[in-house]
C-alpha positions as protocol buffer text, in pm:
chain_id: "A"
residue {
  index: 1
  type: MET
  ca { x: 0 y: 0 z: 0 }
}
residue {
  index: 2
  type: LYS
  ca { x: 116 y: 352 z: -71 }
}
residue {
  index: 3
  type: ILE
  ca { x: 104 y: 607 z: 211 }
}
residue {
  index: 4
  type: SER
  ca { x: -195 y: 776 z: 46 }
}
residue {
  index: 5
  type: GLU
  ca { x: -386 y: 446 z: 62 }
}
residue {
  index: 6
  type: VAL
  ca { x: -293 y: 401 z: 427 }
}
residue {
  index: 7
  type: SER
  ca { x: -408 y: 757 z: 491 }
}
residue {
  index: 8
  type: LYS
  ca { x: -745 y: 692 z: 329 }
}
residue {
  index: 9
  type: ALA
  ca { x: -792 y: 360 z: 509 }
}
residue {
  index: 10
  type: THR
  ca { x: -711 y: 503 z: 851 }
}
residue {
  index: 11
  type: HIS
  ca { x: -846 y: 857 z: 806 }
}
residue {
  index: 12
  type: LEU
  ca { x: -509 y: 988 z: 924 }
}
residue {
  index: 13
  type: PRO
  ca { x: -320 y: 1263 z: 744 }
}
residue {
  index: 14
  type: ILE
  ca { x: -5 y: 1158 z: 566 }
}
residue {
  index: 15
  type: SER
  ca { x: 191 y: 1394 z: 790 }
}
residue {
  index: 16
  type: THR
  ca { x: 64 y: 1206 z: 1097 }
}
residue {
  index: 17
  type: ILE
  ca { x: 167 y: 871 z: 953 }
}
residue {
  index: 18
  type: ARG
  ca { x: 514 y: 1007 z: 878 }
}
residue {
  index: 19
  type: TYR
  ca { x: 534 y: 1151 z: 1229 }
}
residue {
  index: 20
  type: TYR
  ca { x: 440 y: 814 z: 1380 }
}
residue {
  index: 21
  type: GLU
  ca { x: 722 y: 658 z: 1178 }
}
residue {
  index: 22
  type: ARG
  ca { x: 973 y: 917 z: 1298 }
}
residue {
  index: 23
  type: VAL
  ca { x: 888 y: 867 z: 1665 }
}
residue {
  index: 24
  type: GLY
  ca { x: 881 y: 488 z: 1638 }
}
residue {
  index: 25
  type: LEU
  ca { x: 511 y: 404 z: 1652 }
}
residue {
  index: 26
  type: ILE
  ca { x: 535 y: 246 z: 1307 }
}
residue {
  index: 27
  type: HIS
  ca { x: 836 y: 22 z: 1288 }
}
residue {
  index: 28
  type: ASP
  ca { x: 1014 y: -118 z: 984 }
}
residue {
  index: 29
  type: ASP
  ca { x: 813 y: -441 z: 989 }
}
residue {
  index: 30
  type: TYR
  ca { x: 514 y: -249 z: 851 }
}
residue {
  index: 31
  type: PHE
  ca { x: 679 y: -131 z: 528 }
}
residue {
  index: 32
  type: VAL
  ca { x: 956 y: -197 z: 280 }
}
residue {
  index: 33
  type: ARG
  ca { x: 1140 y: 64 z: 79 }
}
residue {
  index: 34
  type: GLU
  ca { x: 1116 y: 25 z: -294 }
}
residue {
  index: 35
  type: ASP
  ca { x: 1404 y: 109 z: -528 }
}
residue {
  index: 36
  type: ASN
  ca { x: 1253 y: 452 z: -594 }
}
residue {
  index: 37
  type: GLY
  ca { x: 1259 y: 531 z: -219 }
}
residue {
  index: 38
  type: TYR
  ca { x: 885 y: 503 z: -168 }
}
residue {
  index: 39
  type: ARG
  ca { x: 750 y: 295 z: 118 }
}
residue {
  index: 40
  type: ASN
  ca { x: 524 y: 3 z: 41 }
}
residue {
  index: 41
  type: TYR
  ca { x: 314 y: -60 z: 352 }
}
residue {
  index: 42
  type: SER
  ca { x: 178 y: -392 z: 464 }
}
residue {
  index: 43
  type: THR
  ca { x: -200 y: -408 z: 505 }
}
residue {
  index: 44
  type: SER
  ca { x: -137 y: -493 z: 871 }
}
residue {
  index: 45
  type: VAL
  ca { x: -39 y: -130 z: 931 }
}
residue {
  index: 46
  type: VAL
  ca { x: -406 y: -27 z: 905 }
}
residue {
  index: 47
  type: PRO
  ca { x: -532 y: -206 z: 1220 }
}
residue {
  index: 48
  type: HIS
  ca { x: -209 y: -108 z: 1394 }
}
residue {
  index: 49
  type: LEU
  ca { x: -272 y: 260 z: 1323 }
}
residue {
  index: 50
  type: GLN
  ca { x: -639 y: 227 z: 1416 }
}
residue {
  index: 51
  type: PHE
  ca { x: -534 y: 79 z: 1750 }
}
residue {
  index: 52
  type: ILE
  ca { x: -286 y: 362 z: 1807 }
}
residue {
  index: 53
  type: SER
  ca { x: -552 y: 619 z: 1719 }
}
residue {
  index: 54
  type: LYS
  ca { x: -800 y: 464 z: 1960 }
}
residue {
  index: 55
  type: LEU
  ca { x: -548 y: 467 z: 2244 }
}
residue {
  index: 56
  type: LEU
  ca { x: -457 y: 828 z: 2173 }
}
residue {
  index: 57
  type: GLU
  ca { x: -827 y: 922 z: 2164 }
}
residue {
  index: 58
  type: ASN
  ca { x: -867 y: 764 z: 2505 }
}
residue {
  index: 59
  type: GLY
  ca { x: -598 y: 955 z: 2684 }
}
residue {
  index: 60
  type: PHE
  ca { x: -272 y: 779 z: 2609 }
}
residue {
  index: 61
  type: SER
  ca { x: 20 y: 995 z: 2511 }
}
residue {
  index: 62
  type: ILE
  ca { x: 268 y: 896 z: 2245 }
}
residue {
  index: 63
  type: SER
  ca { x: 538 y: 858 z: 2508 }
}
residue {
  index: 64
  type: GLU
  ca { x: 311 y: 622 z: 2703 }
}
residue {
  index: 65
  type: LEU
  ca { x: 249 y: 416 z: 2389 }
}
residue {
  index: 66
  type: LEU
  ca { x: 621 y: 397 z: 2333 }
}
residue {
  index: 67
  type: GLN
  ca { x: 667 y: 282 z: 2693 }
}
residue {
  index: 68
  type: ILE
  ca { x: 413 y: 1 z: 2695 }
}
residue {
  index: 69
  type: SER
  ca { x: 474 y: -169 z: 2363 }
}
residue {
  index: 70
  type: ASP
  ca { x: 771 y: -388 z: 2286 }
}
residue {
  index: 71
  type: THR
  ca { x: 709 y: -333 z: 1916 }
}
residue {
  index: 72
  type: PHE
  ca { x: 748 y: 43 z: 1955 }
}
residue {
  index: 73
  type: GLY
  ca { x: 1110 y: 30 z: 2065 }
}
residue {
  index: 74
  type: SER
  ca { x: 1286 y: -21 z: 2393 }
}
residue {
  index: 75
  type: SER
  ca { x: 1031 y: -59 z: 2666 }
}
residue {
  index: 76
  type: PRO
  ca { x: 1056 y: -43 z: 3042 }
}
residue {
  index: 77
  type: THR
  ca { x: 1019 y: -347 z: 3259 }
}
residue {
  index: 78
  type: THR
  ca { x: 699 y: -547 z: 3274 }
}
residue {
  index: 79
  type: GLU
  ca { x: 632 y: -410 z: 3622 }
}
residue {
  index: 80
  type: GLU
  ca { x: 650 y: -53 z: 3488 }
}
residue {
  index: 81
  type: ASN
  ca { x: 415 y: -148 z: 3203 }
}
residue {
  index: 82
  type: ILE
  ca { x: 169 y: -298 z: 3451 }
}
residue {
  index: 83
  type: GLN
  ca { x: 183 y: 14 z: 3668 }
}
residue {
  index: 84
  type: LEU
  ca { x: 123 y: 241 z: 3368 }
}
residue {
  index: 85
  type: LEU
  ca { x: -166 y: 27 z: 3242 }
}
residue {
  index: 86
  type: ARG
  ca { x: -328 y: 22 z: 3587 }
}
residue {
  index: 87
  type: GLN
  ca { x: -293 y: 399 z: 3607 }
}
residue {
  index: 88
  type: LYS
  ca { x: -461 y: 438 z: 3266 }
}
residue {
  index: 89
  type: ILE
  ca { x: -740 y: 200 z: 3367 }
}
residue {
  index: 90
  type: ASN
  ca { x: -804 y: 413 z: 3676 }
}
residue {
  index: 91
  type: GLU
  ca { x: -808 y: 728 z: 3463 }
}
residue {
  index: 92
  type: VAL
  ca { x: -1058 y: 570 z: 3225 }
}
residue {
  index: 93
  type: LYS
  ca { x: -1278 y: 462 z: 3519 }
}
residue {
  index: 94
  type: LYS
  ca { x: -1277 y: 820 z: 3650 }
}
residue {
  index: 95
  type: LYS
  ca { x: -1374 y: 952 z: 3308 }
}
residue {
  index: 96
  type: ILE
  ca { x: -1658 y: 699 z: 3290 }
}
residue {
  index: 97
  type: ALA
  ca { x: -1781 y: 801 z: 3635 }
}
residue {
  index: 98
  type: ASN
  ca { x: -1772 y: 1169 z: 3537 }
}
residue {
  index: 99
  type: LEU
  ca { x: -1959 y: 1099 z: 3214 }
}
residue {
  index: 100
  type: GLU
  ca { x: -2221 y: 894 z: 3399 }
}
residue {
  index: 101
  type: ALA
  ca { x: -2268 y: 1177 z: 3649 }
}
residue {
  index: 102
  type: SER
  ca { x: -2305 y: 1423 z: 3361 }
}
residue {
  index: 103
  type: GLU
  ca { x: -2559 y: 1197 z: 3196 }
}
residue {
  index: 104
  type: LYS
  ca { x: -2766 y: 1181 z: 3515 }
}
residue {
  index: 105
  type: ILE
  ca { x: -2771 y: 1559 z: 3538 }
}
residue {
  index: 106
  type: LEU
  ca { x: -2873 y: 1591 z: 3174 }
}
residue {
  index: 107
  type: GLN
  ca { x: -3145 y: 1326 z: 3217 }
}
residue {
  index: 108
  type: LYS
  ca { x: -3285 y: 1521 z: 3516 }
}
residue {
  index: 109
  type: MET
  ca { x: -3276 y: 1844 z: 3318 }
}
residue {
  index: 110
  type: LEU
  ca { x: -3453 y: 1678 z: 3026 }
}
residue {
  index: 111
  type: ALA
  ca { x: -3718 y: 1528 z: 3254 }
}
residue {
  index: 112
  type: HIS
  ca { x: -3777 y: 1869 z: 3412 }
}
residue {
  index: 113
  type: LYS
  ca { x: -3818 y: 2032 z: 3068 }
}
residue {
  index: 114
  type: MET
  ca { x: -4051 y: 1754 z: 2955 }
}
residue {
  index: 115
  type: GLU
  ca { x: -4270 y: 1815 z: 3260 }
}
residue {
  index: 116
  type: GLN
  ca { x: -4302 y: 2178 z: 3158 }
}
residue {
  index: 117
  type: LEU
  ca { x: -4464 y: 2085 z: 2825 }
}
């Protein structure tokens, strides 16, 4: 796949894909360089990038992704990975609790407005 095809499949800008390569989120196993210098990406890069995007959307930083994945470069110890993952799980749980509290407030507001009709 050419980078433009990867971009279309993942809905990521080409500049983002190139940035992910530079920082080590996309390693050499996902592409080969052709004689003309262009990269030919494996189709497996698409789910990989979708996974990265989902983690970034849910509060992970690029440095955290680099820390927890062996495929992204040198990683800390397993214990450090476990600690980071537990911390992120707790953060996600707090976000869920906050969203549920917001939903309850909105539901009450909606019910109040519906009573006024």
